[in-house]
mmCIF file of C-alpha atoms in Angstrom:
data_model
loop_
_atom_site.group_PDB
_atom_site.id
_atom_site.type_symbol
_atom_site.label_atom_id
_atom_site.label_comp_id
_atom_site.label_asym_id
_atom_site.label_seq_id
_atom_site.Cartn_x
_atom_site.Cartn_y
_atom_site.Cartn_z
ATOM 1 C CA MET A 1 277.877 157.534 124.923
ATOM 2 C CA LYS A 2 280.597 157.487 122.291
ATOM 3 C CA ASN A 3 281.656 159.965 119.614
ATOM 4 C CA ILE A 4 281.155 158.320 116.226
ATOM 5 C CA GLY A 5 282.622 159.739 113.049
ATOM 6 C CA PHE A 6 283.854 158.566 109.686
ATOM 7 C CA LEU A 7 287.356 158.254 108.276
ATOM 8 C CA SER A 8 287.843 158.473 104.502
ATOM 9 C CA PHE A 9 291.019 157.699 102.586
ATOM 10 C CA GLY A 10 289.720 159.605 99.572
ATOM 11 C CA HIS A 11 290.590 157.094 96.854
ATOM 12 C CA TRP A 12 289.737 157.855 93.264
ATOM 13 C CA THR A 13 289.978 155.602 90.218
ATOM 14 C CA ASP A 14 289.124 156.377 86.605
ATOM 15 C CA HIS A 15 287.093 153.201 86.190
ATOM 16 C CA PRO A 16 283.482 152.799 85.025
ATOM 17 C CA GLU A 17 282.466 151.117 88.298
ATOM 18 C CA SER A 18 283.995 153.782 90.519
ATOM 19 C CA GLY A 19 281.769 156.485 91.920
ATOM 20 C CA THR A 20 284.864 158.637 92.455
ATOM 21 C CA ARG A 21 286.659 159.004 89.157
ATOM 22 C CA SER A 22 288.937 162.018 89.780
ATOM 23 C CA ALA A 23 290.612 164.109 92.454
ATOM 24 C CA SER A 24 287.835 166.663 92.032
ATOM 25 C CA ASP A 25 285.240 163.970 92.696
ATOM 26 C CA ALA A 26 287.048 162.826 95.829
ATOM 27 C CA LEU A 27 287.301 166.314 97.304
ATOM 28 C CA VAL A 28 283.809 167.521 96.477
ATOM 29 C CA GLN A 29 282.257 164.260 97.656
ATOM 30 C CA ALA A 30 284.222 164.495 100.916
ATOM 31 C CA ILE A 31 282.593 167.833 101.649
ATOM 32 C CA ASP A 32 279.146 166.500 100.735
ATOM 33 C CA LEU A 33 279.613 163.427 102.933
ATOM 34 C CA ALA A 34 280.643 165.584 105.893
ATOM 35 C CA VAL A 35 277.484 167.656 105.458
ATOM 36 C CA ALA A 36 275.362 164.505 105.221
ATOM 37 C CA ALA A 37 277.071 162.938 108.244
ATOM 38 C CA GLU A 38 276.381 166.037 110.323
ATOM 39 C CA GLU A 39 272.706 165.928 109.330
ATOM 40 C CA LEU A 40 272.576 162.255 110.378
ATOM 41 C CA GLY A 41 273.964 163.075 113.822
ATOM 42 C CA ALA A 42 277.511 161.804 113.383
ATOM 43 C CA ASP A 43 280.183 163.503 115.466
ATOM 44 C CA GLY A 44 283.228 163.641 113.207
ATOM 45 C CA ALA A 45 284.518 163.826 109.619
ATOM 46 C CA TYR A 46 288.123 162.679 109.350
ATOM 47 C CA PHE A 47 290.395 162.341 106.332
ATOM 48 C CA ARG A 48 293.529 160.276 105.699
ATOM 49 C CA VAL A 49 296.571 161.887 104.071
ATOM 50 C CA HIS A 50 298.853 160.037 101.615
ATOM 51 C CA HIS A 51 301.400 161.659 99.319
ATOM 52 C CA PHE A 52 302.155 160.517 95.749
ATOM 53 C CA ALA A 53 298.885 158.556 95.672
ATOM 54 C CA GLN A 54 295.429 158.978 94.149
ATOM 55 C CA GLN A 55 294.059 159.883 97.570
ATOM 56 C CA TYR A 56 293.760 162.991 99.749
ATOM 57 C CA ALA A 57 297.101 164.764 100.178
ATOM 58 C CA SER A 58 297.201 168.415 101.327
ATOM 59 C CA PRO A 59 294.375 168.380 103.899
ATOM 60 C CA PHE A 60 293.907 171.995 104.931
ATOM 61 C CA PRO A 61 291.928 173.292 101.938
ATOM 62 C CA LEU A 62 289.535 170.366 102.410
ATOM 63 C CA LEU A 63 289.298 170.869 106.179
ATOM 64 C CA ALA A 64 288.595 174.571 105.732
ATOM 65 C CA ALA A 65 285.906 173.858 103.126
ATOM 66 C CA VAL A 66 284.235 171.279 105.387
ATOM 67 C CA GLY A 67 284.428 173.720 108.281
ATOM 68 C CA ALA A 68 282.720 176.402 106.204
ATOM 69 C CA ARG A 69 279.901 174.065 105.086
ATOM 70 C CA THR A 70 279.153 172.547 108.504
ATOM 71 C CA SER A 71 278.417 173.951 111.952
ATOM 72 C CA ARG A 72 278.708 171.192 114.546
ATOM 73 C CA ILE A 73 280.643 168.150 113.396
ATOM 74 C CA GLU A 74 284.310 167.748 114.357
ATOM 75 C CA ILE A 75 286.695 167.845 111.400
ATOM 76 C CA GLY A 76 290.042 166.142 111.457
ATOM 77 C CA THR A 77 292.777 164.055 109.947
ATOM 78 C CA GLY A 78 293.912 160.530 110.586
ATOM 79 C CA VAL A 79 296.811 161.093 109.991
ATOM 80 C CA ILE A 80 299.223 163.685 108.519
ATOM 81 C CA ASP A 81 302.757 162.380 107.940
ATOM 82 C CA MET A 82 304.976 164.806 109.850
ATOM 83 C CA ARG A 83 308.091 163.842 107.873
ATOM 84 C CA TYR A 84 306.662 165.948 105.027
ATOM 85 C CA GLU A 85 305.659 168.987 107.072
ATOM 86 C CA ASN A 86 307.094 172.421 107.765
ATOM 87 C CA PRO A 87 305.862 172.852 111.366
ATOM 88 C CA LEU A 88 305.493 176.649 111.181
ATOM 89 C CA TYR A 89 303.651 176.720 107.863
ATOM 90 C CA MET A 90 301.494 173.861 109.128
ATOM 91 C CA ALA A 91 300.653 175.853 112.262
ATOM 92 C CA GLU A 92 299.438 178.726 110.065
ATOM 93 C CA ASP A 93 297.290 176.424 107.921
ATOM 94 C CA ALA A 94 295.889 174.597 110.939
ATOM 95 C CA GLY A 95 295.146 177.847 112.752
ATOM 96 C CA ALA A 96 293.236 179.184 109.748
ATOM 97 C CA ALA A 97 291.205 175.977 109.289
ATOM 98 C CA ASP A 98 290.397 175.868 112.987
ATOM 99 C CA LEU A 99 289.217 179.473 113.069
ATOM 100 C CA ILE A 100 287.050 178.966 109.977
ATOM 101 C CA SER A 101 285.388 175.984 111.664
ATOM 102 C CA GLY A 102 284.883 177.749 114.970
ATOM 103 C CA GLY A 103 287.339 175.574 116.883
ATOM 104 C CA ARG A 104 286.240 172.147 115.619
ATOM 105 C CA LEU A 105 289.570 170.935 114.217
ATOM 106 C CA GLN A 106 290.909 167.641 115.601
ATOM 107 C CA LEU A 107 294.319 167.285 113.979
ATOM 108 C CA GLY A 108 295.689 163.748 113.777
ATOM 109 C CA ILE A 109 299.409 163.544 113.000
ATOM 110 C CA SER A 110 302.060 160.843 113.001
ATOM 111 C CA ARG A 111 305.551 160.004 111.884
ATOM 112 C CA GLY A 112 304.075 158.364 108.795
ATOM 113 C CA SER A 113 303.368 154.995 107.214
ATOM 114 C CA PRO A 114 304.859 152.991 104.323
ATOM 115 C CA GLU A 115 305.065 155.243 101.283
ATOM 116 C CA GLN A 116 304.277 155.156 97.590
ATOM 117 C CA VAL A 117 307.794 156.324 96.689
ATOM 118 C CA ILE A 118 311.269 155.961 98.149
ATOM 119 C CA ASP A 119 311.922 158.587 100.830
ATOM 120 C CA GLY A 120 309.177 160.838 99.502
ATOM 121 C CA TRP A 121 309.865 163.483 102.158
ATOM 122 C CA ARG A 122 313.191 164.230 100.425
ATOM 123 C CA HIS A 123 311.258 165.527 97.421
ATOM 124 C CA PHE A 124 309.556 167.945 99.805
ATOM 125 C CA GLY A 125 312.935 169.284 100.903
ATOM 126 C CA TYR A 126 313.380 167.448 104.207
ATOM 127 C CA SER A 127 316.234 165.203 105.345
ATOM 128 C CA PRO A 128 317.005 163.686 108.737
ATOM 129 C CA ALA A 129 319.790 165.368 110.687
ATOM 130 C CA ASP A 130 322.999 163.476 111.371
ATOM 131 C CA GLY A 131 322.200 160.486 113.541
ATOM 132 C CA GLU A 132 318.450 160.785 112.960
ATOM 133 C CA SER A 133 316.101 158.327 111.294
ATOM 134 C CA ASP A 134 313.194 159.591 109.216
ATOM 135 C CA ALA A 135 310.919 158.659 112.143
ATOM 136 C CA ASP A 136 313.053 160.806 114.458
ATOM 137 C CA MET A 137 312.704 163.670 111.981
ATOM 138 C CA GLY A 138 308.910 163.304 112.001
ATOM 139 C CA ARG A 139 308.833 163.421 115.790
ATOM 140 C CA ARG A 140 311.154 166.462 115.783
ATOM 141 C CA HIS A 141 308.799 168.261 113.406
ATOM 142 C CA THR A 142 305.956 167.318 115.746
ATOM 143 C CA GLU A 143 307.617 168.739 118.819
ATOM 144 C CA ARG A 144 308.264 172.017 116.994
ATOM 145 C CA LEU A 145 304.618 172.182 115.882
ATOM 146 C CA LEU A 146 303.453 171.678 119.458
ATOM 147 C CA GLU A 147 305.730 174.469 120.624
ATOM 148 C CA VAL A 148 304.460 177.075 118.184
ATOM 149 C CA LEU A 149 300.809 176.124 118.716
ATOM 150 C CA LYS A 150 301.107 177.367 122.295
ATOM 151 C CA GLY A 151 300.920 180.878 120.877
ATOM 152 C CA GLU A 152 304.045 182.190 122.574
ATOM 153 C CA GLY A 153 306.234 184.718 120.786
ATOM 154 C CA PHE A 154 309.629 183.517 119.569
ATOM 155 C CA ALA A 155 310.606 185.637 116.524
ATOM 156 C CA ALA A 156 312.370 188.980 116.919
ATOM 157 C CA PRO A 157 310.422 191.779 115.174
ATOM 158 C CA SER A 158 311.990 193.810 112.381
ATOM 159 C CA PRO A 159 313.047 197.324 113.378
ATOM 160 C CA ARG A 160 311.392 198.534 110.158
ATOM 161 C CA PRO A 161 308.232 196.452 109.787
ATOM 162 C CA MET A 162 305.699 196.943 107.020
ATOM 163 C CA PHE A 163 302.933 197.144 109.636
ATOM 164 C CA PRO A 164 303.029 198.048 113.348
ATOM 165 C CA ASN A 165 303.889 195.128 115.625
ATOM 166 C CA PRO A 166 302.615 194.351 119.105
ATOM 167 C CA PRO A 167 305.312 194.575 121.785
ATOM 168 C CA GLY A 168 307.706 191.690 122.317
ATOM 169 C CA LEU A 169 308.528 188.631 120.273
ATOM 170 C CA LEU A 170 306.108 187.589 117.528
ATOM 171 C CA ARG A 171 304.218 184.321 117.184
ATOM 172 C CA ILE A 172 302.755 182.411 114.263
ATOM 173 C CA GLU A 173 299.497 183.903 113.014
ATOM 174 C CA PRO A 174 296.670 183.225 112.766
ATOM 175 C CA HIS A 175 296.727 181.684 116.229
ATOM 176 C CA SER A 176 293.773 179.587 117.355
ATOM 177 C CA ALA A 177 293.613 179.264 121.127
ATOM 178 C CA GLY A 178 292.805 175.705 122.188
ATOM 179 C CA LEU A 179 294.112 173.945 119.092
ATOM 180 C CA ARG A 180 297.176 172.682 120.976
ATOM 181 C CA GLY A 181 294.833 170.548 123.077
ATOM 182 C CA ARG A 182 293.228 169.046 119.965
ATOM 183 C CA ILE A 183 296.323 167.440 118.466
ATOM 184 C CA TRP A 184 296.208 163.643 118.194
ATOM 185 C CA TRP A 185 299.102 161.255 117.636
ATOM 186 C CA GLY A 186 298.530 158.257 115.404
ATOM 187 C CA SER A 187 300.389 155.517 117.229
ATOM 188 C CA GLY A 188 301.325 152.126 115.841
ATOM 189 C CA SER A 189 303.188 150.872 118.920
ATOM 190 C CA ASN A 190 302.989 150.900 122.691
ATOM 191 C CA ALA A 191 306.147 153.013 122.993
ATOM 192 C CA THR A 192 304.909 155.822 120.752
ATOM 193 C CA ALA A 193 301.562 155.855 122.572
ATOM 194 C CA VAL A 194 303.442 156.491 125.821
ATOM 195 C CA TRP A 195 305.547 159.189 124.091
ATOM 196 C CA ALA A 196 302.375 160.909 122.862
ATOM 197 C CA ALA A 197 300.898 160.867 126.353
ATOM 198 C CA LYS A 198 303.967 162.512 127.834
ATOM 199 C CA LEU A 199 303.678 165.348 125.273
ATOM 200 C CA GLY A 200 299.974 165.852 125.992
ATOM 201 C CA MET A 201 298.586 164.663 122.662
ATOM 202 C CA ASN A 202 295.364 162.710 122.279
ATOM 203 C CA LEU A 203 295.702 159.171 120.902
ATOM 204 C CA GLN A 204 294.577 157.797 117.554
ATOM 205 C CA SER A 205 294.957 154.059 117.068
ATOM 206 C CA SER A 206 293.962 152.637 113.700
ATOM 207 C CA THR A 207 293.222 149.195 112.314
ATOM 208 C CA LEU A 208 296.837 148.074 112.509
ATOM 209 C CA LYS A 209 299.635 148.193 115.043
ATOM 210 C CA ASP A 210 302.930 146.498 115.741
ATOM 211 C CA ASP A 211 302.372 142.887 116.788
ATOM 212 C CA GLU A 212 303.961 143.093 120.217
ATOM 213 C CA SER A 213 302.472 140.100 122.016
ATOM 214 C CA GLY A 214 300.762 137.745 119.576
ATOM 215 C CA LYS A 215 297.385 138.430 121.204
ATOM 216 C CA PRO A 216 294.268 139.322 119.171
ATOM 217 C CA PHE A 217 294.352 142.803 117.692
ATOM 218 C CA HIS A 218 291.648 144.361 119.853
ATOM 219 C CA ILE A 219 293.341 143.131 123.038
ATOM 220 C CA GLN A 220 296.732 144.492 121.989
ATOM 221 C CA GLN A 221 295.089 147.800 121.135
ATOM 222 C CA ALA A 222 293.268 147.918 124.483
ATOM 223 C CA GLU A 223 296.582 147.299 126.239
ATOM 224 C CA GLN A 224 298.139 150.119 124.220
ATOM 225 C CA ILE A 225 295.329 152.440 125.343
ATOM 226 C CA GLU A 226 295.845 151.461 128.974
ATOM 227 C CA LEU A 227 299.583 152.170 128.760
ATOM 228 C CA TYR A 228 298.775 155.529 127.183
ATOM 229 C CA ARG A 229 296.331 156.466 129.942
ATOM 230 C CA GLN A 230 298.812 155.452 132.634
ATOM 231 C CA ALA A 231 301.528 157.591 131.039
ATOM 232 C CA TRP A 232 299.093 160.516 130.746
ATOM 233 C CA LYS A 233 298.264 160.300 134.434
ATOM 234 C CA GLU A 234 301.931 160.082 135.403
ATOM 235 C CA ALA A 235 302.701 163.150 133.263
ATOM 236 C CA GLY A 236 300.279 165.172 135.380
ATOM 237 C CA HIS A 237 298.287 166.775 132.567
ATOM 238 C CA GLU A 238 295.272 168.701 133.840
ATOM 239 C CA ARG A 239 292.696 167.719 131.206
ATOM 240 C CA GLU A 240 291.338 164.295 130.339
ATOM 241 C CA PRO A 241 292.797 162.796 127.142
ATOM 242 C CA ARG A 242 290.788 161.548 124.205
ATOM 243 C CA VAL A 243 291.324 158.216 122.468
ATOM 244 C CA SER A 244 290.003 157.120 119.078
ATOM 245 C CA VAL A 245 290.086 153.786 117.303
ATOM 246 C CA SER A 246 289.212 153.076 113.666
ATOM 247 C CA ARG A 247 287.147 150.163 112.441
ATOM 248 C CA SER A 248 285.562 148.911 109.226
ATOM 249 C CA ILE A 249 281.963 148.278 110.353
ATOM 250 C CA PHE A 250 279.069 147.442 108.050
ATOM 251 C CA ALA A 251 275.508 146.766 109.167
ATOM 252 C CA LEU A 252 273.935 144.503 106.544
ATOM 253 C CA THR A 253 270.460 145.955 106.143
ATOM 254 C CA ASP A 254 269.744 145.699 102.411
ATOM 255 C CA GLU A 255 270.850 143.883 99.260
ATOM 256 C CA ARG A 256 273.606 146.386 98.513
ATOM 257 C CA ASP A 257 275.191 145.811 101.914
ATOM 258 C CA TRP A 258 275.145 142.042 101.505
ATOM 259 C CA HIS A 259 276.567 142.334 97.994
ATOM 260 C CA TYR A 260 279.445 144.567 99.010
ATOM 261 C CA PHE A 261 280.282 143.332 102.513
ATOM 262 C CA GLY A 262 278.504 140.063 103.227
ATOM 263 C CA ARG A 263 281.791 138.177 102.912
ATOM 264 C CA ASP A 264 283.276 140.288 105.724
ATOM 265 C CA ARG A 265 281.108 138.412 108.244
ATOM 266 C CA ARG A 266 283.938 135.880 108.287
ATOM 267 C CA SER A 267 286.742 138.447 108.589
ATOM 268 C CA SER A 268 289.580 137.845 111.049
ATOM 269 C CA ASP A 269 292.801 139.517 112.171
ATOM 270 C CA GLN A 270 295.760 139.239 109.819
ATOM 271 C CA ILE A 271 299.515 139.292 110.377
ATOM 272 C CA GLY A 272 301.936 140.895 107.929
ATOM 273 C CA ASN A 273 305.102 142.934 107.586
ATOM 274 C CA ILE A 274 304.714 146.630 106.809
ATOM 275 C CA ASP A 275 308.455 146.861 106.206
ATOM 276 C CA GLU A 276 311.501 144.622 106.543
ATOM 277 C CA LYS A 277 311.718 145.262 110.296
ATOM 278 C CA THR A 278 308.132 145.541 111.494
ATOM 279 C CA ARG A 279 305.668 142.719 112.011
ATOM 280 C CA ALA A 280 302.172 144.163 112.248
ATOM 281 C CA ILE A 281 298.722 142.897 113.124
ATOM 282 C CA PHE A 282 295.764 144.121 111.096
ATOM 283 C CA GLY A 283 292.376 144.230 112.763
ATOM 284 C CA ARG A 284 289.374 142.442 111.317
ATOM 285 C CA SER A 285 286.429 144.063 109.585
ATOM 286 C CA TYR A 286 282.990 143.782 111.168
ATOM 287 C CA ALA A 287 279.881 142.969 109.150
ATOM 288 C CA GLY A 288 276.552 141.407 109.945
ATOM 289 C CA ALA A 289 272.882 141.994 110.532
ATOM 290 C CA PRO A 290 272.498 144.705 113.206
ATOM 291 C CA ASP A 291 271.881 142.365 116.158
ATOM 292 C CA GLU A 292 274.716 140.057 115.098
ATOM 293 C CA LEU A 293 277.003 143.048 114.541
ATOM 294 C CA ALA A 294 276.254 144.580 117.936
ATOM 295 C CA ALA A 295 277.108 141.298 119.645
ATOM 296 C CA LYS A 296 280.474 141.138 117.875
ATOM 297 C CA LEU A 297 281.330 144.745 118.635
ATOM 298 C CA ALA A 298 280.459 144.319 122.315
ATOM 299 C CA GLU A 299 283.442 141.965 122.580
ATOM 300 C CA ASP A 300 285.946 144.476 121.158
ATOM 301 C CA GLU A 301 287.936 145.652 124.181
ATOM 302 C CA ALA A 302 289.654 148.536 122.394
ATOM 303 C CA ILE A 303 286.389 150.061 121.201
ATOM 304 C CA ALA A 304 285.129 149.835 124.781
ATOM 305 C CA ALA A 305 288.265 151.598 126.036
ATOM 306 C CA SER A 306 287.995 154.488 123.547
ATOM 307 C CA ASP A 307 285.775 157.552 123.593
ATOM 308 C CA THR A 308 285.756 158.022 119.800
ATOM 309 C CA LEU A 309 285.072 155.491 117.042
ATOM 310 C CA LEU A 310 285.954 156.299 113.442
ATOM 311 C CA LEU A 311 284.160 154.270 110.777
ATOM 312 C CA THR A 312 286.347 153.733 107.721
ATOM 313 C CA VAL A 313 284.155 154.294 104.683
ATOM 314 C CA PRO A 314 284.394 152.934 101.119
ATOM 315 C CA ASN A 315 284.409 156.385 99.561
ATOM 316 C CA GLN A 316 284.396 155.160 95.945
ATOM 317 C CA LEU A 317 280.870 153.826 96.447
ATOM 318 C CA GLY A 318 279.566 157.394 96.507
ATOM 319 C CA VAL A 319 278.137 159.873 98.985
ATOM 320 C CA ASP A 320 274.642 158.386 99.211
ATOM 321 C CA TYR A 321 275.836 154.869 99.962
ATOM 322 C CA ASN A 322 278.433 156.034 102.493
ATOM 323 C CA ALA A 323 275.801 158.127 104.244
ATOM 324 C CA HIS A 324 273.713 154.952 104.394
ATOM 325 C CA VAL A 325 276.653 153.057 105.955
ATOM 326 C CA ILE A 326 277.042 155.729 108.644
ATOM 327 C CA GLU A 327 273.308 155.980 109.299
ATOM 328 C CA SER A 328 272.950 152.214 109.641
ATOM 329 C CA VAL A 329 275.525 152.111 112.427
ATOM 330 C CA LEU A 330 274.082 155.163 114.183
ATOM 331 C CA LYS A 331 270.474 153.974 113.938
ATOM 332 C CA HIS A 332 270.618 150.180 114.182
ATOM 333 C CA VAL A 333 273.813 149.315 116.051
ATOM 334 C CA ALA A 334 274.947 152.161 118.313
ATOM 335 C CA PRO A 335 271.785 152.223 120.473
ATOM 336 C CA GLN A 336 272.129 148.515 121.266
ATOM 337 C CA LEU A 337 275.627 149.173 122.660
ATOM 338 C CA GLY A 338 274.778 152.278 124.646
ATOM 339 C CA TRP A 339 276.749 154.519 122.274
ATOM 340 C CA ARG A 340 273.647 156.573 121.551
#
């Protein structure tokens, strides 16, 4: 059995052929797709966060709305760029969204990805400390978030408060017990996967990572997962960690599928540079008739090593078609692989 959810980037384009023409369309359709995915039996609704782009940005209003409209499905992010975040304010937002959903929030965070603008986090009021890189700053924000999510008091109460205080130091409110154990780190390298394990975060690994060995993408990702699990065990955490991977997977079951994704049957890994210092490997897309697709997916070692699979969806093709994409995998592919 495997948890299967969707991951949407929330693109919108004011173009006649786009089914998502505005930010309003993207947000409302995201909620509708989460509702539809829950009805289909999917396990998760996850949303990507990009600043200064025509995509989802501030995730917590959306997460809270999805939590209020659904009752079972996990809701999450993949991922929030921690270089842009105030850890304490984020803890308040996350606590509220988690409580609204009844404890279903799975919060994916990371130090961030290549941006739309130069040093966009500076516009949000953040700068690395002396001797820090922006990645260091993102990890520092993360460590502070993890601290306050424990629910321990740290702030001295005012001697003349507006309302009566409980005894002792005060914590961030609203506090949602258990959320600390549902924080995921989006890792693009082996080293950061090990770092996440040591801090007790679950692991999210997407469709790209640093090319650290020249091996096929799924093998490098499986090796990353193994290093993460080893580090988790060595850290002595009491609970079992969770690991998710993302994939573009399309079962070709009707003419629309073949029109949109038939060419992806010949997809392969790609190599590129995400910045001037980092050579990355991008994982292939998967497409094919259900039997053909199941055979290909059975060979993906990273999917086999994970407990959660996130299907990246082409959100601009509309709610109905994306629900069809999810249903096709759940109904025609997952049972063949023992995922359902």
